[in-house]
Amino acid sequence: MSLECSLHRARPAHFVCYECGTSLCDECVSTRVSQGYGGKEKNYFCPACDSQVQLAGLGNVMVPFWHRLSSVFLYPFQLVPLILTAVLSLLAAVFPTNILVSLGVWVIMMKYAYAVLIETGRGSLNAPDVSVELINQDVMQVLKQYLVFALLGGSIGFVASHSVMAAIFLGVLAIACLPMILMLLVSINSVLQALNPMLFVPIIFRIGWPYLLMYLFLAFFMAAPAAFFAYLPVEVMPPLLYAFVISFVSQCYTIMSYHLMGYVLLQYHDRIGYVVDYEFFIENQGGRAKRKPKSAEEDLKTGLSILVKNGKYREALDKLLPFVKQKDPDWELSEKFYQLLNMSGEQDKALRYSVRHFEVLVKNNRKKQATELFPKITASPTAPPAAGSVFAMAGWCEEMNDFKSALNGYVYFTKHFKNDPLLPEVYFKLAMLLHEKGRKSDKARQILRGIIKAFPGHDLTPKAMQYLKAVG
């Protein structure tokens, strides 16, 4: 992993935004579905600046091939290739002299091996199924592979007729470049372009030492069967079993080799110029758990987190502004906007916005946040919040046994909402707090007498009279 997600440093980046320089993991990227000519298409965007992003290169998120050699060795022993290899090996052992059977076994195995290369290159680590369609489809691609072998062999033979040393050099070069030629054949589907040294040589150098390492593993796969056969107890093994084992081991190593080339093609697809289907890769590599599609608000919150982490407070505020201007904004977005105003040093704007934010918190029943914000509301130069919001907040303070804040809330109410229908109830609650919690019974009696005098016909007046008698 060379490129990390800008927001989640422990995760590899799947996408890069070249507009703002943000790197995104598969959770952070914004996915949008659009209708294309071939149906619905998924497009990927940066949640921070809304620009379309580019794939970072799957090699950034994949396990390097040199760290999964055990999986490469086990690949042929998945159920499908294991059965196919066993059946073909049995046919080769039973009919060792039948040219048609031998040719058929070789063609089917090479066809399947090429399918393994293609399927692995697409992003699937599961061996392809064997079917009539598999044997018949992409026949031209396999024939092109044979044509590559034939052209390389013919070229070496032609050069050998003029210079043996030159032929040896050409042969070594061809063998060294053959894996890349086959990978290019899958990528561009053209024999002539795949055999163009002006194309495959620069790619080999772009990949660098990992190509050499892959080649060493492939050389091992080629040499391993011969080394294995040398230790077989030929003298005691039945000829049929011996022939079966030779064919089986050889075919297993062939499948391993093509699987390894397919994996390298996938890992370095961006350097080779091979286009991959990202969604197919994710689904088949198990790169992420199935996640529900993110909402617009979730994308917004991700984008804001990235901007804030990068210190781009102004951009974050601009991105948030349309949302907090809505009639009923999300309280978390409102909270983020308020925090960003303070973080960006715009305290005056934060103070003015505090009233709006306070009402959003009260409406969403965010008791703790609202009660903590209220002291700043009292210092705001703007108009006070709605009377109902202040009344609700003071009641929450009572619930939380914060009687001082409740008292301040009710006093604030009496100063700013002198004609509000809730005023008698506020005065009554204020009197109760002063008597029961503030030990200011004289002040409580004064307020109760005021209620009785100012609101003689109010439903609360009899209760005020009764409580006044209790106060004494």
Short mmCIF file of C-alpha atoms in Angstrom, two decimals:
data_model
loop_
_atom_site.label_atom_id
_atom_site.label_comp_id
_atom_site.label_asym_id
_atom_site.label_seq_id
_atom_site.Cartn_x
_atom_site.Cartn_y
_atom_site.Cartn_z
CA MET A 1 0.00 0.00 0.00
CA SER A 2 1.75 3.19 -1.21
CA LEU A 3 -1.20 5.61 -1.33
CA GLU A 4 -3.43 6.04 1.73
CA CYS A 5 -6.94 7.36 2.06
CA SER A 6 -6.88 11.05 3.03
CA LEU A 7 -9.47 10.42 5.75
CA HIS A 8 -8.60 6.87 6.87
CA ARG A 9 -4.83 6.64 7.01
CA ALA A 10 -4.82 2.89 7.68
CA ARG A 11 -6.77 2.14 4.47
CA PRO A 12 -5.41 2.02 0.93
CA ALA A 13 -6.73 4.56 -1.54
CA HIS A 14 -8.88 3.20 -4.37
CA PHE A 15 -9.34 6.55 -6.13
CA VAL A 16 -7.50 9.83 -6.56
CA CYS A 17 -9.01 13.26 -7.18
CA TYR A 18 -6.58 15.23 -9.32
CA GLU A 19 -8.67 18.38 -8.84
CA CYS A 20 -8.09 18.75 -5.09
CA GLY A 21 -5.45 16.07 -4.47
CA THR A 22 -7.64 13.89 -2.25
CA SER A 23 -7.08 10.14 -2.02
CA LEU A 24 -10.18 8.07 -1.29
CA CYS A 25 -10.84 4.56 -0.03
CA ASP A 26 -13.86 2.64 -1.28
CA GLU A 27 -15.94 3.86 1.69
CA CYS A 28 -15.18 7.55 1.19
CA VAL A 29 -15.69 7.81 -2.58
CA SER A 30 -19.05 9.13 -3.77
CA THR A 31 -20.84 6.74 -6.12
CA ARG A 32 -23.47 8.02 -8.53
CA VAL A 33 -25.49 6.01 -11.00
CA SER A 34 -26.27 7.50 -14.40
CA GLN A 35 -28.06 6.17 -17.46
CA GLY A 36 -25.63 5.41 -20.28
CA TYR A 37 -26.06 3.99 -23.75
CA GLY A 38 -25.49 0.46 -22.46
CA GLY A 39 -27.67 0.84 -19.38
CA LYS A 40 -26.91 2.15 -15.91
CA GLU A 41 -23.35 3.23 -15.27
CA LYS A 42 -21.55 3.88 -12.00
CA ASN A 43 -19.40 6.97 -11.79
CA TYR A 44 -17.16 7.97 -8.93
CA PHE A 45 -16.76 11.47 -7.52
CA CYS A 46 -14.78 13.25 -4.83
CA PRO A 47 -17.05 14.12 -1.88
CA ALA A 48 -14.82 17.10 -1.06
CA CYS A 49 -14.90 18.98 -4.38
CA ASP A 50 -17.48 17.00 -6.43
CA SER A 51 -15.00 16.32 -9.25
CA GLN A 52 -14.88 12.97 -11.00
CA VAL A 53 -12.06 10.82 -9.64
CA GLN A 54 -9.67 8.38 -11.27
CA LEU A 55 -8.84 4.84 -10.21
CA ALA A 56 -5.62 4.91 -8.18
CA GLY A 57 -4.47 1.60 -9.62
CA LEU A 58 -5.59 -1.69 -8.15
CA GLY A 59 -2.02 -2.56 -7.26
CA ASN A 60 -2.43 -0.05 -4.46
CA VAL A 61 -5.16 -2.15 -2.82
CA MET A 62 -4.11 -5.65 -3.86
CA VAL A 63 -1.86 -8.04 -1.99
CA PRO A 64 1.40 -8.10 -4.02
CA PHE A 65 1.82 -11.34 -5.94
CA TRP A 66 5.03 -12.20 -4.09
CA HIS A 67 3.04 -12.25 -0.83
CA ARG A 68 0.47 -14.76 -2.07
CA LEU A 69 2.58 -17.50 -3.64
CA SER A 70 0.87 -20.09 -1.47
CA SER A 71 -2.45 -19.11 -3.06
CA VAL A 72 -0.88 -19.39 -6.51
CA PHE A 73 0.26 -22.93 -5.73
CA LEU A 74 -3.18 -23.87 -4.42
CA TYR A 75 -5.09 -22.32 -7.32
CA PRO A 76 -5.12 -25.49 -9.52
CA PHE A 77 -6.54 -27.48 -6.63
CA GLN A 78 -9.83 -25.65 -6.63
CA LEU A 79 -12.58 -28.11 -7.51
CA VAL A 80 -13.10 -27.18 -11.18
CA PRO A 81 -9.46 -27.12 -12.36
CA LEU A 82 -8.69 -30.15 -10.21
CA ILE A 83 -11.39 -32.24 -11.91
CA LEU A 84 -10.47 -30.94 -15.37
CA THR A 85 -6.78 -31.65 -14.86
CA ALA A 86 -7.51 -35.13 -13.54
CA VAL A 87 -9.78 -35.98 -16.51
CA LEU A 88 -7.35 -34.64 -19.11
CA SER A 89 -4.42 -36.40 -17.42
CA LEU A 90 -6.35 -39.66 -17.38
CA LEU A 91 -7.09 -39.34 -21.12
CA ALA A 92 -3.44 -38.57 -21.82
CA ALA A 93 -2.35 -41.61 -19.79
CA VAL A 94 -4.87 -44.03 -21.31
CA PHE A 95 -4.24 -42.93 -24.91
CA PRO A 96 -0.55 -41.98 -24.93
CA THR A 97 -0.04 -42.77 -28.62
CA ASN A 98 -3.24 -41.28 -29.97
CA ILE A 99 -2.24 -38.01 -31.61
CA LEU A 100 -5.79 -36.66 -31.75
CA VAL A 101 -6.35 -37.29 -28.04
CA SER A 102 -2.99 -35.76 -27.12
CA LEU A 103 -3.69 -32.72 -29.29
CA GLY A 104 -7.19 -32.36 -27.84
CA VAL A 105 -5.86 -32.55 -24.27
CA TRP A 106 -3.24 -29.92 -25.04
CA VAL A 107 -5.69 -27.58 -26.78
CA ILE A 108 -8.29 -27.83 -24.01
CA MET A 109 -5.69 -27.26 -21.30
CA MET A 110 -4.20 -24.25 -23.10
CA LYS A 111 -7.69 -22.89 -23.69
CA TYR A 112 -8.53 -23.26 -20.03
CA ALA A 113 -5.17 -21.81 -18.93
CA TYR A 114 -5.79 -18.79 -21.14
CA ALA A 115 -9.27 -18.44 -19.60
CA VAL A 116 -7.59 -18.51 -16.17
CA LEU A 117 -5.30 -15.67 -17.26
CA ILE A 118 -8.24 -13.61 -18.51
CA GLU A 119 -10.44 -14.28 -15.48
CA THR A 120 -7.64 -13.50 -13.03
CA GLY A 121 -6.79 -10.37 -14.99
CA ARG A 122 -10.39 -9.24 -14.61
CA GLY A 123 -10.12 -9.54 -10.85
CA SER A 124 -11.50 -12.97 -9.95
CA LEU A 125 -9.43 -15.29 -7.77
CA ASN A 126 -11.89 -18.13 -8.34
CA ALA A 127 -11.06 -20.52 -11.15
CA PRO A 128 -13.45 -20.28 -14.12
CA ASP A 129 -16.02 -23.01 -14.62
CA VAL A 130 -15.63 -25.49 -17.44
CA SER A 131 -18.42 -25.34 -20.01
CA VAL A 132 -19.05 -25.68 -23.70
CA GLU A 133 -19.15 -21.92 -23.90
CA LEU A 134 -15.75 -21.65 -22.25
CA ILE A 135 -14.22 -24.10 -24.73
CA ASN A 136 -15.83 -22.38 -27.72
CA GLN A 137 -15.66 -18.71 -26.73
CA ASP A 138 -12.65 -16.54 -27.46
CA VAL A 139 -11.25 -19.20 -29.75
CA MET A 140 -9.56 -16.51 -31.82
CA GLN A 141 -7.73 -15.23 -28.75
CA VAL A 142 -6.28 -18.67 -28.11
CA LEU A 143 -5.40 -19.06 -31.78
CA LYS A 144 -3.64 -15.71 -31.56
CA GLN A 145 -1.67 -17.09 -28.63
CA TYR A 146 -0.57 -20.04 -30.78
CA LEU A 147 0.22 -17.60 -33.59
CA VAL A 148 2.48 -15.68 -31.21
CA PHE A 149 4.35 -18.89 -30.39
CA ALA A 150 4.61 -19.73 -34.07
CA LEU A 151 5.85 -16.29 -35.09
CA LEU A 152 8.42 -16.20 -32.32
CA GLY A 153 9.62 -19.72 -33.17
CA GLY A 154 9.69 -18.95 -36.91
CA SER A 155 11.65 -15.75 -36.32
CA ILE A 156 14.21 -17.55 -34.19
CA GLY A 157 14.50 -20.31 -36.82
CA PHE A 158 14.95 -17.77 -39.59
CA VAL A 159 17.68 -15.94 -37.68
CA ALA A 160 19.36 -19.26 -36.82
CA SER A 161 19.79 -19.98 -40.52
CA HIS A 162 22.02 -16.91 -40.71
CA SER A 163 23.59 -16.68 -37.25
CA VAL A 164 23.37 -19.14 -34.40
CA MET A 165 24.57 -16.60 -31.84
CA ALA A 166 21.97 -14.07 -32.96
CA ALA A 167 19.31 -16.75 -32.80
CA ILE A 168 20.34 -17.65 -29.25
CA PHE A 169 20.20 -13.99 -28.25
CA LEU A 170 16.79 -13.58 -29.89
CA GLY A 171 15.54 -16.77 -28.23
CA VAL A 172 16.62 -15.62 -24.77
CA LEU A 173 15.01 -12.22 -25.37
CA ALA A 174 11.78 -13.81 -26.61
CA ILE A 175 11.57 -16.14 -23.63
CA ALA A 176 12.25 -13.25 -21.23
CA CYS A 177 9.55 -11.09 -22.82
CA LEU A 178 6.98 -13.84 -23.51
CA PRO A 179 4.95 -13.30 -20.30
CA MET A 180 4.54 -9.60 -21.11
CA ILE A 181 3.65 -10.43 -24.73
CA LEU A 182 0.89 -12.76 -23.54
CA MET A 183 -0.41 -10.17 -21.06
CA LEU A 184 -0.43 -7.53 -23.79
CA LEU A 185 -2.31 -9.93 -26.04
CA VAL A 186 -5.05 -10.10 -23.41
CA SER A 187 -5.00 -6.34 -23.00
CA ILE A 188 -5.02 -5.14 -26.63
CA ASN A 189 -6.08 -8.33 -28.47
CA SER A 190 -3.64 -7.70 -31.32
CA VAL A 191 -0.81 -10.06 -32.25
CA LEU A 192 1.19 -7.41 -34.10
CA GLN A 193 0.98 -4.89 -31.26
CA ALA A 194 1.71 -7.54 -28.64
CA LEU A 195 4.87 -8.50 -30.58
CA ASN A 196 5.97 -4.88 -30.96
CA PRO A 197 9.14 -4.44 -28.86
CA MET A 198 8.56 -0.67 -28.84
CA LEU A 199 5.46 -1.46 -26.80
CA PHE A 200 6.32 -4.36 -24.49
CA VAL A 201 9.91 -3.40 -23.61
CA PRO A 202 9.00 0.01 -22.07
CA ILE A 203 6.19 -1.65 -20.10
CA ILE A 204 8.61 -4.21 -18.69
CA PHE A 205 10.84 -1.37 -17.52
CA ARG A 206 7.86 0.50 -16.06
CA ILE A 207 6.97 -2.54 -13.97
CA GLY A 208 10.63 -2.94 -13.02
CA TRP A 209 11.93 -5.55 -10.63
CA PRO A 210 8.52 -7.17 -9.96
CA TYR A 211 8.52 -8.34 -13.58
CA LEU A 212 11.89 -10.00 -13.06
CA LEU A 213 10.58 -11.61 -9.86
CA MET A 214 7.51 -12.90 -11.69
CA TYR A 215 9.74 -14.29 -14.42
CA LEU A 216 11.84 -16.16 -11.86
CA PHE A 217 8.68 -17.73 -10.42
CA LEU A 218 7.51 -18.68 -13.91
CA ALA A 219 10.91 -20.23 -14.62
CA PHE A 220 10.53 -22.22 -11.43
CA PHE A 221 7.07 -23.40 -12.54
CA MET A 222 8.56 -24.54 -15.84
CA ALA A 223 11.46 -26.38 -14.20
CA ALA A 224 9.55 -27.80 -11.25
CA PRO A 225 7.81 -30.68 -13.12
CA ALA A 226 11.14 -32.03 -14.43
CA ALA A 227 12.63 -31.88 -10.93
CA PHE A 228 9.56 -33.62 -9.56
CA PHE A 229 9.71 -36.38 -12.19
CA ALA A 230 13.35 -37.08 -11.30
CA TYR A 231 12.28 -38.25 -7.86
CA LEU A 232 9.44 -40.47 -9.01
CA PRO A 233 10.02 -44.21 -8.35
CA VAL A 234 9.63 -45.15 -12.00
CA GLU A 235 10.70 -48.75 -11.40
CA VAL A 236 7.82 -49.52 -9.08
CA MET A 237 5.11 -47.29 -10.57
CA PRO A 238 2.63 -48.75 -13.09
CA PRO A 239 3.10 -47.09 -16.51
CA LEU A 240 -0.47 -45.80 -16.49
CA LEU A 241 -0.02 -44.13 -13.09
CA TYR A 242 3.34 -42.71 -14.11
CA ALA A 243 1.89 -41.17 -17.28
CA PHE A 244 -1.05 -39.79 -15.30
CA VAL A 245 1.20 -38.15 -12.70
CA ILE A 246 3.44 -36.58 -15.33
CA SER A 247 0.51 -35.09 -17.19
CA PHE A 248 -1.28 -33.98 -14.01
CA VAL A 249 1.74 -32.19 -12.52
CA SER A 250 2.61 -30.49 -15.82
CA GLN A 251 -0.93 -29.20 -16.26
CA CYS A 252 -1.09 -27.94 -12.67
CA TYR A 253 2.06 -25.90 -13.16
CA THR A 254 0.67 -24.56 -16.44
CA ILE A 255 -2.44 -23.32 -14.64
CA MET A 256 -0.28 -21.81 -11.88
CA SER A 257 1.80 -19.94 -14.47
CA TYR A 258 -1.19 -18.45 -16.25
CA HIS A 259 -2.86 -17.53 -13.00
CA LEU A 260 0.30 -15.73 -11.88
CA MET A 261 0.51 -13.82 -15.18
CA GLY A 262 -3.15 -12.84 -14.85
CA TYR A 263 -2.57 -11.57 -11.34
CA VAL A 264 0.43 -9.50 -12.42
CA LEU A 265 -1.64 -8.15 -15.33
CA LEU A 266 -4.25 -7.03 -12.79
CA GLN A 267 -1.77 -5.69 -10.24
CA TYR A 268 0.01 -3.54 -12.82
CA HIS A 269 -2.95 -2.84 -15.12
CA ASP A 270 -2.36 0.90 -14.99
CA ARG A 271 1.23 0.53 -16.22
CA ILE A 272 0.28 -1.99 -18.89
CA GLY A 273 -2.72 0.00 -20.10
CA TYR A 274 -5.22 -2.74 -19.30
CA VAL A 275 -8.71 -1.49 -18.44
CA VAL A 276 -10.39 -3.28 -15.53
CA ASP A 277 -13.97 -3.24 -14.27
CA TYR A 278 -13.64 -1.85 -10.75
CA GLU A 279 -16.99 -3.16 -9.55
CA PHE A 280 -16.21 -6.66 -10.81
CA PHE A 281 -12.83 -6.53 -9.07
CA ILE A 282 -14.38 -5.47 -5.76
CA GLU A 283 -17.11 -8.10 -5.85
CA ASN A 284 -14.72 -10.94 -6.70
CA GLN A 285 -11.72 -9.96 -4.60
CA GLY A 286 -13.76 -9.48 -1.45
CA GLY A 287 -12.24 -6.02 -1.19
CA ARG A 288 -15.12 -4.64 0.81
CA ALA A 289 -18.24 -5.78 2.54
CA LYS A 290 -21.54 -5.11 0.84
CA ARG A 291 -22.46 -1.61 1.92
CA LYS A 292 -25.72 0.19 1.53
CA PRO A 293 -25.60 3.09 -0.94
CA LYS A 294 -24.64 6.29 0.82
CA SER A 295 -27.12 9.12 1.04
CA ALA A 296 -26.32 12.65 -0.16
CA GLU A 297 -25.94 13.74 3.48
CA GLU A 298 -23.46 10.93 4.18
CA ASP A 299 -21.42 11.98 1.14
CA LEU A 300 -21.56 15.55 2.36
CA LYS A 301 -20.33 14.60 5.84
CA THR A 302 -17.47 12.60 4.33
CA GLY A 303 -16.48 15.54 2.13
CA LEU A 304 -16.61 17.89 5.10
CA SER A 305 -14.43 15.58 7.19
CA ILE A 306 -11.82 15.53 4.41
CA LEU A 307 -11.86 19.32 4.02
CA VAL A 308 -11.60 19.89 7.77
CA LYS A 309 -8.78 17.37 8.11
CA ASN A 310 -6.90 19.25 5.38
CA GLY A 311 -7.56 22.59 7.09
CA LYS A 312 -9.84 23.87 4.31
CA TYR A 313 -12.40 25.47 6.62
CA ARG A 314 -13.58 28.10 4.14
CA GLU A 315 -14.32 25.47 1.49
CA ALA A 316 -16.15 23.38 4.08
CA LEU A 317 -18.30 26.34 5.11
CA ASP A 318 -19.17 27.10 1.48
CA LYS A 319 -20.13 23.48 0.95
CA LEU A 320 -22.35 23.48 4.05
CA LEU A 321 -24.08 26.82 3.56
CA PRO A 322 -26.88 25.65 1.20
CA PHE A 323 -27.78 22.85 3.59
CA VAL A 324 -27.99 24.94 6.76
CA LYS A 325 -30.16 27.46 4.90
CA GLN A 326 -32.84 24.82 4.42
CA LYS A 327 -36.04 25.07 6.42
CA ASP A 328 -35.27 22.01 8.54
CA PRO A 329 -31.52 21.34 8.33
CA ASP A 330 -29.86 18.26 9.74
CA TRP A 331 -28.78 19.11 13.29
CA GLU A 332 -25.37 17.49 12.81
CA LEU A 333 -24.72 19.62 9.72
CA SER A 334 -25.81 22.70 11.66
CA GLU A 335 -23.46 21.70 14.49
CA LYS A 336 -20.62 21.24 12.01
CA PHE A 337 -21.32 24.66 10.47
CA TYR A 338 -21.29 26.32 13.88
CA GLN A 339 -18.05 24.58 14.84
CA LEU A 340 -16.40 25.52 11.55
CA LEU A 341 -17.29 29.18 12.03
CA ASN A 342 -15.47 29.09 15.37
CA MET A 343 -12.55 27.05 13.99
CA SER A 344 -12.07 29.48 11.09
CA GLY A 345 -11.89 32.43 13.47
CA GLU A 346 -15.25 33.91 12.45
CA GLN A 347 -16.55 34.32 16.01
CA ASP A 348 -18.94 37.15 15.13
CA LYS A 349 -20.66 35.03 12.50
CA ALA A 350 -20.67 32.10 14.90
CA LEU A 351 -22.37 34.23 17.55
CA ARG A 352 -25.03 35.37 15.09
CA TYR A 353 -25.58 31.83 13.84
CA SER A 354 -25.83 30.46 17.40
CA VAL A 355 -29.51 31.49 17.61
CA ARG A 356 -30.41 29.59 14.46
CA HIS A 357 -28.36 26.60 15.58
CA PHE A 358 -30.00 26.65 19.02
CA GLU A 359 -33.46 26.38 17.48
CA VAL A 360 -32.31 23.49 15.25
CA LEU A 361 -30.99 21.65 18.31
CA VAL A 362 -34.20 22.18 20.28
CA LYS A 363 -36.34 21.05 17.36
CA ASN A 364 -34.30 17.84 17.15
CA ASN A 365 -34.49 17.27 20.91
CA ARG A 366 -30.70 17.56 21.37
CA LYS A 367 -30.94 18.48 25.05
CA LYS A 368 -27.27 18.41 26.00
CA GLN A 369 -26.08 20.46 23.03
CA ALA A 370 -28.89 23.01 23.38
CA THR A 371 -28.36 23.60 27.10
CA GLU A 372 -24.60 23.98 26.58
CA LEU A 373 -25.13 26.50 23.77
CA PHE A 374 -27.71 28.68 25.56
CA PRO A 375 -25.23 30.80 27.61
CA LYS A 376 -23.76 32.00 24.29
CA ILE A 377 -27.26 32.80 23.04
CA THR A 378 -27.64 35.36 25.82
CA ALA A 379 -24.59 37.20 24.47
CA SER A 380 -25.82 37.18 20.88
CA PRO A 381 -26.55 40.64 19.43
CA THR A 382 -29.25 39.24 17.17
CA ALA A 383 -32.93 38.70 17.95
CA PRO A 384 -33.61 36.03 20.59
CA PRO A 385 -34.66 32.51 19.59
CA ALA A 386 -38.27 31.40 19.60
CA ALA A 387 -40.01 31.56 22.99
CA GLY A 388 -40.94 27.88 22.82
CA SER A 389 -37.29 26.90 22.31
CA VAL A 390 -36.16 28.85 25.37
CA PHE A 391 -39.00 27.40 27.45
CA ALA A 392 -38.13 23.84 26.38
CA MET A 393 -34.44 24.36 27.14
CA ALA A 394 -35.14 25.69 30.64
CA GLY A 395 -37.34 22.67 31.30
CA TRP A 396 -34.53 20.32 30.20
CA CYS A 397 -32.19 22.07 32.64
CA GLU A 398 -34.66 21.26 35.41
CA GLU A 399 -34.75 17.62 34.32
CA MET A 400 -30.94 17.50 34.51
CA ASN A 401 -31.00 19.15 37.98
CA ASP A 402 -29.15 22.15 36.58
CA PHE A 403 -31.33 24.60 38.46
CA LYS A 404 -29.06 27.60 37.96
CA SER A 405 -29.26 27.25 34.16
CA ALA A 406 -33.01 26.65 34.37
CA LEU A 407 -33.37 29.82 36.45
CA ASN A 408 -31.33 31.81 33.93
CA GLY A 409 -33.47 30.43 31.10
CA TYR A 410 -36.74 31.46 32.74
CA VAL A 411 -35.39 34.90 33.63
CA TYR A 412 -34.25 35.33 29.99
CA PHE A 413 -37.76 34.38 28.89
CA THR A 414 -39.42 37.00 31.12
CA LYS A 415 -37.16 39.74 29.72
CA HIS A 416 -37.63 38.95 26.02
CA PHE A 417 -41.15 37.54 25.73
CA LYS A 418 -43.36 39.80 27.84
CA ASN A 419 -46.48 39.15 25.74
CA ASP A 420 -46.06 35.42 25.20
CA PRO A 421 -48.92 33.11 26.35
CA LEU A 422 -46.39 30.99 28.21
CA LEU A 423 -45.32 33.91 30.42
CA PRO A 424 -47.62 33.04 33.43
CA GLU A 425 -46.31 29.47 33.46
CA VAL A 426 -42.72 30.70 33.23
CA TYR A 427 -43.27 33.03 36.20
CA PHE A 428 -44.80 30.18 38.19
CA LYS A 429 -41.87 27.86 37.46
CA LEU A 430 -39.52 30.67 38.38
CA ALA A 431 -41.25 31.14 41.73
CA MET A 432 -41.08 27.42 42.45
CA LEU A 433 -37.36 27.31 41.69
CA LEU A 434 -36.63 30.34 43.86
CA HIS A 435 -38.54 28.88 46.79
CA GLU A 436 -37.58 25.20 46.57
CA LYS A 437 -34.02 25.36 45.17
CA GLY A 438 -32.86 28.95 45.58
CA ARG A 439 -34.10 29.50 49.14
CA LYS A 440 -35.47 32.88 48.11
CA SER A 441 -39.01 32.61 49.39
CA ASP A 442 -39.50 36.39 49.55
CA LYS A 443 -38.74 36.70 45.87
CA ALA A 444 -41.00 33.72 45.14
CA ARG A 445 -43.90 35.32 47.06
CA GLN A 446 -43.39 38.55 45.12
CA ILE A 447 -43.60 36.71 41.79
CA LEU A 448 -46.68 34.73 42.84
CA ARG A 449 -48.50 37.91 43.90
CA GLY A 450 -47.54 39.39 40.53
CA ILE A 451 -49.09 36.42 38.72
CA ILE A 452 -52.33 36.77 40.68
CA LYS A 453 -52.51 40.49 40.00
CA ALA A 454 -51.42 40.52 36.34
CA PHE A 455 -53.32 37.40 35.20
CA PRO A 456 -56.50 37.25 37.29
CA GLY A 457 -58.42 35.15 34.79
CA HIS A 458 -55.65 32.73 33.88
CA ASP A 459 -56.06 29.01 34.54
CA LEU A 460 -52.83 29.05 36.52
CA THR A 461 -53.93 31.79 38.94
CA PRO A 462 -55.76 29.45 41.42
CA LYS A 463 -52.68 27.26 41.52
CA ALA A 464 -50.52 30.34 42.19
CA MET A 465 -52.81 31.31 45.08
CA GLN A 466 -52.59 27.85 46.57
CA TYR A 467 -48.80 27.75 46.23
CA LEU A 468 -48.54 31.24 47.80
CA LYS A 469 -50.34 29.94 50.87
CA ALA A 470 -47.94 26.99 51.02
CA VAL A 471 -44.94 29.32 50.83
CA GLY A 472 -46.44 31.29 53.74
#
